[in-house]
Tab-separated table of C-alpha atoms and ligand atoms in Angstrom:
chain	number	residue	atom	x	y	z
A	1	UNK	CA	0.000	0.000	0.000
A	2	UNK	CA	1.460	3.379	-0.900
A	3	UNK	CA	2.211	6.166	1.612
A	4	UNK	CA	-0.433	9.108	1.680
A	5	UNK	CA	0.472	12.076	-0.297
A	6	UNK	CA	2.274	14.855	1.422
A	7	UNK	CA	2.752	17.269	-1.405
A	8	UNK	CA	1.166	20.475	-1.701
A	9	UNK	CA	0.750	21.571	-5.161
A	10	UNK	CA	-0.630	20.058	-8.150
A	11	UNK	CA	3.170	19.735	-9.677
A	12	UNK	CA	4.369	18.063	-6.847
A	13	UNK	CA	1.531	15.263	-6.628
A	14	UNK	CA	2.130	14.712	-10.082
A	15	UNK	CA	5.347	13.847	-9.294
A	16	UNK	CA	5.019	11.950	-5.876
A	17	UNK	CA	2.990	8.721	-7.828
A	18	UNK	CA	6.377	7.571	-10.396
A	19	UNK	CA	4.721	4.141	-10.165
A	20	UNK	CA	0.964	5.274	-11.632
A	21	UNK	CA	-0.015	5.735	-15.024
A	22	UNK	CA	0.772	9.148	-15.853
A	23	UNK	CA	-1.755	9.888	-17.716
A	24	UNK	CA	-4.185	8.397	-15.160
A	25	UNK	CA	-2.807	11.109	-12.343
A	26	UNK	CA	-3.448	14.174	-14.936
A	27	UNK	CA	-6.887	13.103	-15.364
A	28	UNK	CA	-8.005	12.407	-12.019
A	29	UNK	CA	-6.295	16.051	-11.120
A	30	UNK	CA	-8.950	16.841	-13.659
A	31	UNK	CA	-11.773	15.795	-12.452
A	32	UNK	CA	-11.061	16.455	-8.988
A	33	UNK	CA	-10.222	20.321	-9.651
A	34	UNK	CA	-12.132	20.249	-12.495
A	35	UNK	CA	-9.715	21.971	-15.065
A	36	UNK	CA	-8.343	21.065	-17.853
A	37	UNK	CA	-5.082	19.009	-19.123
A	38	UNK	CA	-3.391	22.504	-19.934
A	39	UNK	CA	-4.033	23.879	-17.400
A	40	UNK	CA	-2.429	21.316	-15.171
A	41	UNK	CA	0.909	21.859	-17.097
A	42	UNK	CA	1.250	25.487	-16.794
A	43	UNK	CA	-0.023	25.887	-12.989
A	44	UNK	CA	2.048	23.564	-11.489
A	45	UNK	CA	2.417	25.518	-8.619
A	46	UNK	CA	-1.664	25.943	-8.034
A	47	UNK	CA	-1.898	24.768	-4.193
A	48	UNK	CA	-3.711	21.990	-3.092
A	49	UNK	CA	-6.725	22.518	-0.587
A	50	UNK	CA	-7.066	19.589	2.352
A	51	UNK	CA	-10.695	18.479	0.412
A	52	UNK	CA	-8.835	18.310	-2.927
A	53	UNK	CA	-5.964	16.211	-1.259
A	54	UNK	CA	-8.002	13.850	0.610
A	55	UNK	CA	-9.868	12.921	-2.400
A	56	UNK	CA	-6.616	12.812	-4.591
A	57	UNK	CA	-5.252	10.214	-1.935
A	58	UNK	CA	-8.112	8.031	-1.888
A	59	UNK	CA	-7.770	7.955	-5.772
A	60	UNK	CA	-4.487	7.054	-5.753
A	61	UNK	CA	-4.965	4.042	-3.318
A	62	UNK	CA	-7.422	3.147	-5.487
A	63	UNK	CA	-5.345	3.160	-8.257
A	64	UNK	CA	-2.482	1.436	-6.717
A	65	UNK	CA	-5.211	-1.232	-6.159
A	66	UNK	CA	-5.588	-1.537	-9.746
A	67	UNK	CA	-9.392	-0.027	-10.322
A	68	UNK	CA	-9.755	1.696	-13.483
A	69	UNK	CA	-9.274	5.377	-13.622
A	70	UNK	CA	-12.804	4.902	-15.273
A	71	UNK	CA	-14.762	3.371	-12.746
A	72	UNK	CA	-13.414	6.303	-10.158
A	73	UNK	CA	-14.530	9.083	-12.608
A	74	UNK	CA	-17.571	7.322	-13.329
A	75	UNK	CA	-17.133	7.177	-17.465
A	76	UNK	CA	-15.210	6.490	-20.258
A	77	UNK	CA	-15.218	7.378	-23.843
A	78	UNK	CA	-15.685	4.724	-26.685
A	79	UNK	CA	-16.105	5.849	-29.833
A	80	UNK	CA	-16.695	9.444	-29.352
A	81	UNK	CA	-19.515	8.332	-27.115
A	82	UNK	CA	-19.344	9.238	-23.225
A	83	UNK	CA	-20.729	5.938	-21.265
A	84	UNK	CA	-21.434	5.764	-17.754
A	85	UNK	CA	-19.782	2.669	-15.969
A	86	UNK	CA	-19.473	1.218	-12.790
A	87	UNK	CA	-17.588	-2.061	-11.243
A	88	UNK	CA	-21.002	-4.195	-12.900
A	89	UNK	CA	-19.151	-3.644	-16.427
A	90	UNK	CA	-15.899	-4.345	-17.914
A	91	UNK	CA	-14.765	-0.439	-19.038
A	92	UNK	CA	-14.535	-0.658	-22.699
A	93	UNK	CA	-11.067	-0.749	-24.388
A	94	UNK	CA	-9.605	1.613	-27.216
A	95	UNK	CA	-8.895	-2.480	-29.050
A	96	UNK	CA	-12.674	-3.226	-29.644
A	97	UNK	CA	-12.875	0.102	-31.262
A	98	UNK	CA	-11.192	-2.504	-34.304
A	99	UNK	CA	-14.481	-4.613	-33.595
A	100	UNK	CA	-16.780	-1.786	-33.938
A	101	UNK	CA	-14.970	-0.642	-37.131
A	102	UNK	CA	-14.785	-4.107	-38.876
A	103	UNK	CA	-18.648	-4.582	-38.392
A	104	UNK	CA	-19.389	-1.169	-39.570
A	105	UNK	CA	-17.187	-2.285	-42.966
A	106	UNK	CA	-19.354	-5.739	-43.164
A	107	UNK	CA	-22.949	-3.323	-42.622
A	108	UNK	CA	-21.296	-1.278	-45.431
A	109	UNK	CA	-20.694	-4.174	-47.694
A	110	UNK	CA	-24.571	-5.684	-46.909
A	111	UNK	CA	-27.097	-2.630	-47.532
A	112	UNK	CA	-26.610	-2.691	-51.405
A	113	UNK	CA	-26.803	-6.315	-52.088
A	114	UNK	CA	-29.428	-6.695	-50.043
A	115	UNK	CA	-31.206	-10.287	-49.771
A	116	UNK	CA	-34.166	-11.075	-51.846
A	117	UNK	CA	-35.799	-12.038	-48.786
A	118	UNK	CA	-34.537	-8.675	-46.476
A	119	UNK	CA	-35.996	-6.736	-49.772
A	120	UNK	CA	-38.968	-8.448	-50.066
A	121	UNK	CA	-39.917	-7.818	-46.166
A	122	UNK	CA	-38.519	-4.266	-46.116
A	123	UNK	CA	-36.849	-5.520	-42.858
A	124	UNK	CA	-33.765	-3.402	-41.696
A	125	UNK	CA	-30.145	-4.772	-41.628
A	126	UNK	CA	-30.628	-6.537	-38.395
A	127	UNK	CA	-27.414	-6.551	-35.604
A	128	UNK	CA	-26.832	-8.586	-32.098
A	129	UNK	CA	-24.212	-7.829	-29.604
A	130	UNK	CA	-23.239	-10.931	-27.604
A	131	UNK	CA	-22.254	-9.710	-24.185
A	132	UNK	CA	-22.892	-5.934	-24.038
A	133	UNK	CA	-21.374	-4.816	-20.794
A	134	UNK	CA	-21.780	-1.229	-20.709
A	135	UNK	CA	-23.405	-1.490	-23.946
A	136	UNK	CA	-20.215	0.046	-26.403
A	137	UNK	CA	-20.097	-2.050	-29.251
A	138	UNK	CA	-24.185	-1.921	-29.684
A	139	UNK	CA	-24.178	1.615	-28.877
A	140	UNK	CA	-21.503	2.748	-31.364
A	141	UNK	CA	-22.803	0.911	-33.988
A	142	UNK	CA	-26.089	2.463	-33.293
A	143	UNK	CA	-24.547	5.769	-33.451
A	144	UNK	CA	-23.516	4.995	-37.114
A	145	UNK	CA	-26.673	3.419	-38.622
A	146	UNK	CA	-30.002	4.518	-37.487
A	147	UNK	CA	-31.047	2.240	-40.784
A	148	UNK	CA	-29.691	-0.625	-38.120
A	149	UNK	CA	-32.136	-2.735	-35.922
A	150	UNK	CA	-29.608	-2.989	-33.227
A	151	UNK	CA	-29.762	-6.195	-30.463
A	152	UNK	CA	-27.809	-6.510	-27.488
A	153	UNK	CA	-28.037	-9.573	-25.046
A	154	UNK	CA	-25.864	-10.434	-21.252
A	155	UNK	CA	-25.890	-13.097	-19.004
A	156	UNK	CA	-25.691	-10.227	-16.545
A	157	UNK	CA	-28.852	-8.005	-15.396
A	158	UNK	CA	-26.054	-5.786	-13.794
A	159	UNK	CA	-24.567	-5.465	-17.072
A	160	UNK	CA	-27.892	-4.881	-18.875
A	161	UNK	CA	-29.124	-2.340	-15.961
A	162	UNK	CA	-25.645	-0.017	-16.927
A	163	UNK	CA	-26.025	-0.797	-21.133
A	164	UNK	CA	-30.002	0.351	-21.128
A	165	UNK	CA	-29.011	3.629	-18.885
A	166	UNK	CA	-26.624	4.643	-21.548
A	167	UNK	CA	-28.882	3.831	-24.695
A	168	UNK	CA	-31.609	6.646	-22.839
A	169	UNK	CA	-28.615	9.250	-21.872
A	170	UNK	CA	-27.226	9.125	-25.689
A	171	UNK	CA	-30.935	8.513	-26.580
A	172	UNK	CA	-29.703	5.528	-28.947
A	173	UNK	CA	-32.259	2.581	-29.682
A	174	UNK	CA	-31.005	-0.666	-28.373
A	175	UNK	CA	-33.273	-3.955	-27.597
A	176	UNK	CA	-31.867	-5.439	-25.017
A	177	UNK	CA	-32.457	-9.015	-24.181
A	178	UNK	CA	-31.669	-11.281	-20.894
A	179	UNK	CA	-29.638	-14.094	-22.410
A	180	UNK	CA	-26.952	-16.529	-21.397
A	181	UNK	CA	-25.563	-16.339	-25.015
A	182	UNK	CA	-27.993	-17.206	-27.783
A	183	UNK	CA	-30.265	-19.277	-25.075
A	184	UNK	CA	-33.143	-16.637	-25.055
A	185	UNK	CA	-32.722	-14.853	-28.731
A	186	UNK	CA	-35.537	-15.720	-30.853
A	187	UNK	CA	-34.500	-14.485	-34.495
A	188	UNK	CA	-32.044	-14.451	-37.462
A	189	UNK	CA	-29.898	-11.363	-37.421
A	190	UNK	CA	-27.492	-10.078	-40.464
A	191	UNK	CA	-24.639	-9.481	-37.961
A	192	UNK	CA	-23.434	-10.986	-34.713
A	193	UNK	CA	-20.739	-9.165	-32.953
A	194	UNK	CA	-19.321	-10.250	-29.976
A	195	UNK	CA	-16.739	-9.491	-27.688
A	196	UNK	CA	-16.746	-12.306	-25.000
A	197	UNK	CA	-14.803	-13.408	-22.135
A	198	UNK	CA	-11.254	-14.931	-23.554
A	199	UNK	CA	-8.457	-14.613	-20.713
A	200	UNK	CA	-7.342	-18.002	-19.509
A	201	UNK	CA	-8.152	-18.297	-15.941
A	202	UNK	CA	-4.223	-18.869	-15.451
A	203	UNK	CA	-3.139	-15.628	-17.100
A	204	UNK	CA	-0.911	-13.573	-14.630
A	205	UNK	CA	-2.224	-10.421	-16.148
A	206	UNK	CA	-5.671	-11.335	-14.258
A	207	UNK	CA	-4.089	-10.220	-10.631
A	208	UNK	CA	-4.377	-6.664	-12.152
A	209	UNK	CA	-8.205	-6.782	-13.353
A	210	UNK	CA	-9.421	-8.079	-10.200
A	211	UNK	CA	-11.743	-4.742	-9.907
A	212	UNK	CA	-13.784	-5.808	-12.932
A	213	UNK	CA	-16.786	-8.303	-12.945
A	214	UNK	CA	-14.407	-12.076	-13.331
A	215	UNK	CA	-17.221	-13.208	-15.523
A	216	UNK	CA	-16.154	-10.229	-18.176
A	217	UNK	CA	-13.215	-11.877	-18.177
A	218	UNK	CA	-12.462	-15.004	-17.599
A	219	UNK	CA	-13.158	-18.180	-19.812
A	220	UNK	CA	-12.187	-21.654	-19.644
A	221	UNK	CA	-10.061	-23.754	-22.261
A	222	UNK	CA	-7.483	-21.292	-22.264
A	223	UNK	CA	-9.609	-18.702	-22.762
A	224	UNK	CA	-11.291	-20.478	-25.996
A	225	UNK	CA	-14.519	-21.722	-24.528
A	226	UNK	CA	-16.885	-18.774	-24.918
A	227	UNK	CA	-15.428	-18.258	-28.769
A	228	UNK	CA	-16.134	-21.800	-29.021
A	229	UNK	CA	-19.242	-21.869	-27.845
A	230	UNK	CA	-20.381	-18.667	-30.252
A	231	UNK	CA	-18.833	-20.001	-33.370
A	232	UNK	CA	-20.612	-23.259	-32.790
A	233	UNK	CA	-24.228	-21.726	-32.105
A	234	UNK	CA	-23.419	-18.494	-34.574
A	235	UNK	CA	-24.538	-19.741	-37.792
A	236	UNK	CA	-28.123	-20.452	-36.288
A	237	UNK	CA	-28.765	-17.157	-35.674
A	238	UNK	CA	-27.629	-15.763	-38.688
A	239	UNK	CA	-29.454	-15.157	-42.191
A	240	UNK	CA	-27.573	-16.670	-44.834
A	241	UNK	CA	-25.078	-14.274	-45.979
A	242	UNK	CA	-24.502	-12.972	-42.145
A	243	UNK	CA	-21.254	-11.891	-40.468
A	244	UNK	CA	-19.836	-13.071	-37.188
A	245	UNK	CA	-17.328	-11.134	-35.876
A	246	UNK	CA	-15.218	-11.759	-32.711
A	247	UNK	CA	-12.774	-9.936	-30.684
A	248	UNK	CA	-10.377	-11.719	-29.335
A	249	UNK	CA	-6.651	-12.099	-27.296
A	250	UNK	CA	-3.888	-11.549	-29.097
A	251	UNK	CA	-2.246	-14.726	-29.672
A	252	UNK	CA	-5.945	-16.369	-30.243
A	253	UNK	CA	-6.218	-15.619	-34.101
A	254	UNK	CA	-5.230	-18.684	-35.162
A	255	UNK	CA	-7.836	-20.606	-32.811
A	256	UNK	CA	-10.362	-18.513	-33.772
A	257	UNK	CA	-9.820	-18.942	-37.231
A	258	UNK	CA	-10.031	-22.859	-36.776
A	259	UNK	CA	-13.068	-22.486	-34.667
A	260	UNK	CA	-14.801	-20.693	-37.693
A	261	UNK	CA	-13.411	-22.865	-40.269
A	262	UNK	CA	-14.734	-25.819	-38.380
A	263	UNK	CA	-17.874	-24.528	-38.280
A	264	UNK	CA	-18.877	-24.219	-41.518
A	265	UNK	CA	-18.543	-20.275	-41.881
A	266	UNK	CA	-16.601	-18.878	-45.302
A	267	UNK	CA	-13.943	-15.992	-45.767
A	268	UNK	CA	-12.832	-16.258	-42.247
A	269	UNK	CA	-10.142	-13.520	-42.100
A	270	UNK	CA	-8.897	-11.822	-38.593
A	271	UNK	CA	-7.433	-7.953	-38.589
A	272	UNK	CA	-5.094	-6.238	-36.060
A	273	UNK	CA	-5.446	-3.409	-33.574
A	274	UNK	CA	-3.730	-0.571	-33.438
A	275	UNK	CA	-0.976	-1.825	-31.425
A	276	UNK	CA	-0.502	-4.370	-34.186
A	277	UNK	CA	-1.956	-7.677	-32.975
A	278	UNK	CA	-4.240	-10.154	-34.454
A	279	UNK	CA	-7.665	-8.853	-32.501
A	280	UNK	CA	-10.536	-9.663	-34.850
A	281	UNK	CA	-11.387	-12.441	-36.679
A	282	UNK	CA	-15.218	-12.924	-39.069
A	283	UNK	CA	-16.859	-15.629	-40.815
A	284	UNK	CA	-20.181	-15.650	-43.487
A	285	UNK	CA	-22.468	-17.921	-42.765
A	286	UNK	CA	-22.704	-19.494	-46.929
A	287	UNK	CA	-25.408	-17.880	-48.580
A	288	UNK	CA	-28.499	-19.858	-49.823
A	289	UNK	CA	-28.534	-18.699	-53.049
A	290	UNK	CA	-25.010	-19.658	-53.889
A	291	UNK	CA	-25.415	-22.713	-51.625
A	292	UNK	CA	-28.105	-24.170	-53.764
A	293	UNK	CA	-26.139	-24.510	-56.806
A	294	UNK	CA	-23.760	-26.352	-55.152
B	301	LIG	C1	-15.298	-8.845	-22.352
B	301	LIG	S1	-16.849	-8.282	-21.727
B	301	LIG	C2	-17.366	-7.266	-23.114
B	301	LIG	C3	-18.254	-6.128	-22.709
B	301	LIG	C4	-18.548	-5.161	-23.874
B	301	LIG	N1	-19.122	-5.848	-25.013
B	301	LIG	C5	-17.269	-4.467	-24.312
B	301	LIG	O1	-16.729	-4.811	-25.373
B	301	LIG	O2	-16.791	-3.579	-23.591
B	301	LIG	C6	-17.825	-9.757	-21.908
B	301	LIG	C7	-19.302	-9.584	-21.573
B	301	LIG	O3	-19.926	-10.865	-21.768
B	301	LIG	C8	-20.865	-11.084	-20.736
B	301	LIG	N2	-21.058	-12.526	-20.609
B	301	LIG	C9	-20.259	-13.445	-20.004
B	301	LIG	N3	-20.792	-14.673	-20.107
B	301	LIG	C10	-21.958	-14.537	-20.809
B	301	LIG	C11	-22.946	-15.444	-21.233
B	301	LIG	N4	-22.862	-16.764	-20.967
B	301	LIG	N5	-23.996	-14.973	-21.937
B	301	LIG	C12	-24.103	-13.644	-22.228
B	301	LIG	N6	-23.185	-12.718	-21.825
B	301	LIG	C13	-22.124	-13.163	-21.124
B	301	LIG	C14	-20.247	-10.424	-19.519
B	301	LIG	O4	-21.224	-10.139	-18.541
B	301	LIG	C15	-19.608	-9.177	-20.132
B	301	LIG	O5	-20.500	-8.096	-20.111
């Protein structure tokens, strides 16, 4: 546990945390004065008050217990979007901004060639994300296609509670649905996104996310089981033609790939992040049309 802080301006807290995230200390300065970054860097000498510093300490033992910067402020932004969360979600990472993007691409590809049958019933492009948490990848995607009919389902009513408060702040239509995976979805949608639990419950790296909800996290099979499970049940649940598209760790592409493959979905294909590694990998379910003249 780390001593409390003794210093008296904002400069010298800065630098009496060497062991924090850096950028995690200027942001909690600027919530807690409520000021901006630049202003931080050019008053360094601005003097604490005894409120300011007893809140900045119990921050920083926070922090040095590993709980997101997020959950202390009480946000975090995805996507340009500003979503409320709390220790019931996982806080959405910059990575499954690559998810969002990739689906977005796929929604892109599907309005023109439309099916026959999605023409015929004047239905919209229909999306389902597995496993909202907070509700990002739903959300954002909602933010870029009103055309959308946009699904999310969690195991977790905590989860679902936080993901339907943000669809009414941001006023963005979600249907949200109680599910442990596909167990309680009742239709065919055009694209499944998901970005499920894949650490391996012997991963080191887990002793410094023990603030967010284990079952965010955590799956068995070295992490594979959830993906498994999806990729087995995905094709179900999608029209012919769908996408499934899966975030996932960063040495798991190749898995993921084979758990497609096996699976029966075509054009499986994974894409990096922006720090390079293999993050998401997609499948189409064959399309009837083609699969007929077979
Ligand atoms: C890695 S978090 C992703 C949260 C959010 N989609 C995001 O990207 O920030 C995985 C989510 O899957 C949910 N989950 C875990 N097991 C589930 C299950 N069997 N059925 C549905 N959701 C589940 C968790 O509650 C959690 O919200």
């Amino acid at each position: 546990m780390a001593k409390a802080a003794q210093a008296d301006t904002l400069g010298d807290w800065l630098g009496s945390h060497p062991t924090l995230n850096r950028f995690d200390l200027e942001i909690a300065l600027c919530q807690v004065l409520d000021c901006s970054r630049a202003f931080l860097l050019s008053h360094p000498e601005r003097q604490l008050t005894a409120n300011e510093l007893e809140q900045l300490h119990r921050w920083s033992q926070q922090l040095y217990n590993h709980v997101p910067l997020a959950y202390l402020c009480g946000e975090q932004e995805f996507w340009g979007l500003t979503l409320k969360v709390d220790e019931r979600v996982l806080v959405p990472r910059p990575d499954t901004e690559t998810l969002v993007e990739q689906a977005l691409v796929r929604l892109e590809q599907m309005a023109p060639q439309a099916s026959l049958a999605r023409l015929a019933s004047r239905r919209a492009l229909s999306v389902l994300d597995l496993g909202t948490g907070s509700g990002a990848i739903a959300l954002a995607i909602a933010s870029e296609r009103a055309d959308a009919d946009v699904h999310a389902c969690d195991l977790s009513p905590d989860s679902l509670a936080v993901a339907e408060a943000n669809s009414r702040k941001l006023k963005l239509a979600v249907t949200f649905h109680h599910s442990d995976w596909f167990n309680n979805i009742q239709q065919r949608y055009d694209l499944i996104v998901a970005n499920p639990p894949y650490i391996d419950p012997l991963d080191p790296h887990l002793a410094t996310l023990g603030a967010e909800p284990r079952m965010a996290l955590v799956s068995r099979d070295r992490g594979l089981w959830d993906l498994g499970h999806i990729a087995a049940q995905g094709e179900s649940y999608l029209h012919p033609g769908g996408y499934l598209l899966l975030e996932h760790g960063f040495d798991q592409g190749p898995a993921v790939r084979d758990l497609l493959v096996n699976n029966g979905f075509e054009g499986v294909s994974s894409c990096r992040d922006l720090g390079g590694n293999e993050r998401v990998t997609w499948g189409q379910k064959k399309d009837r049309a083609e699969s007929n003249h077979e």
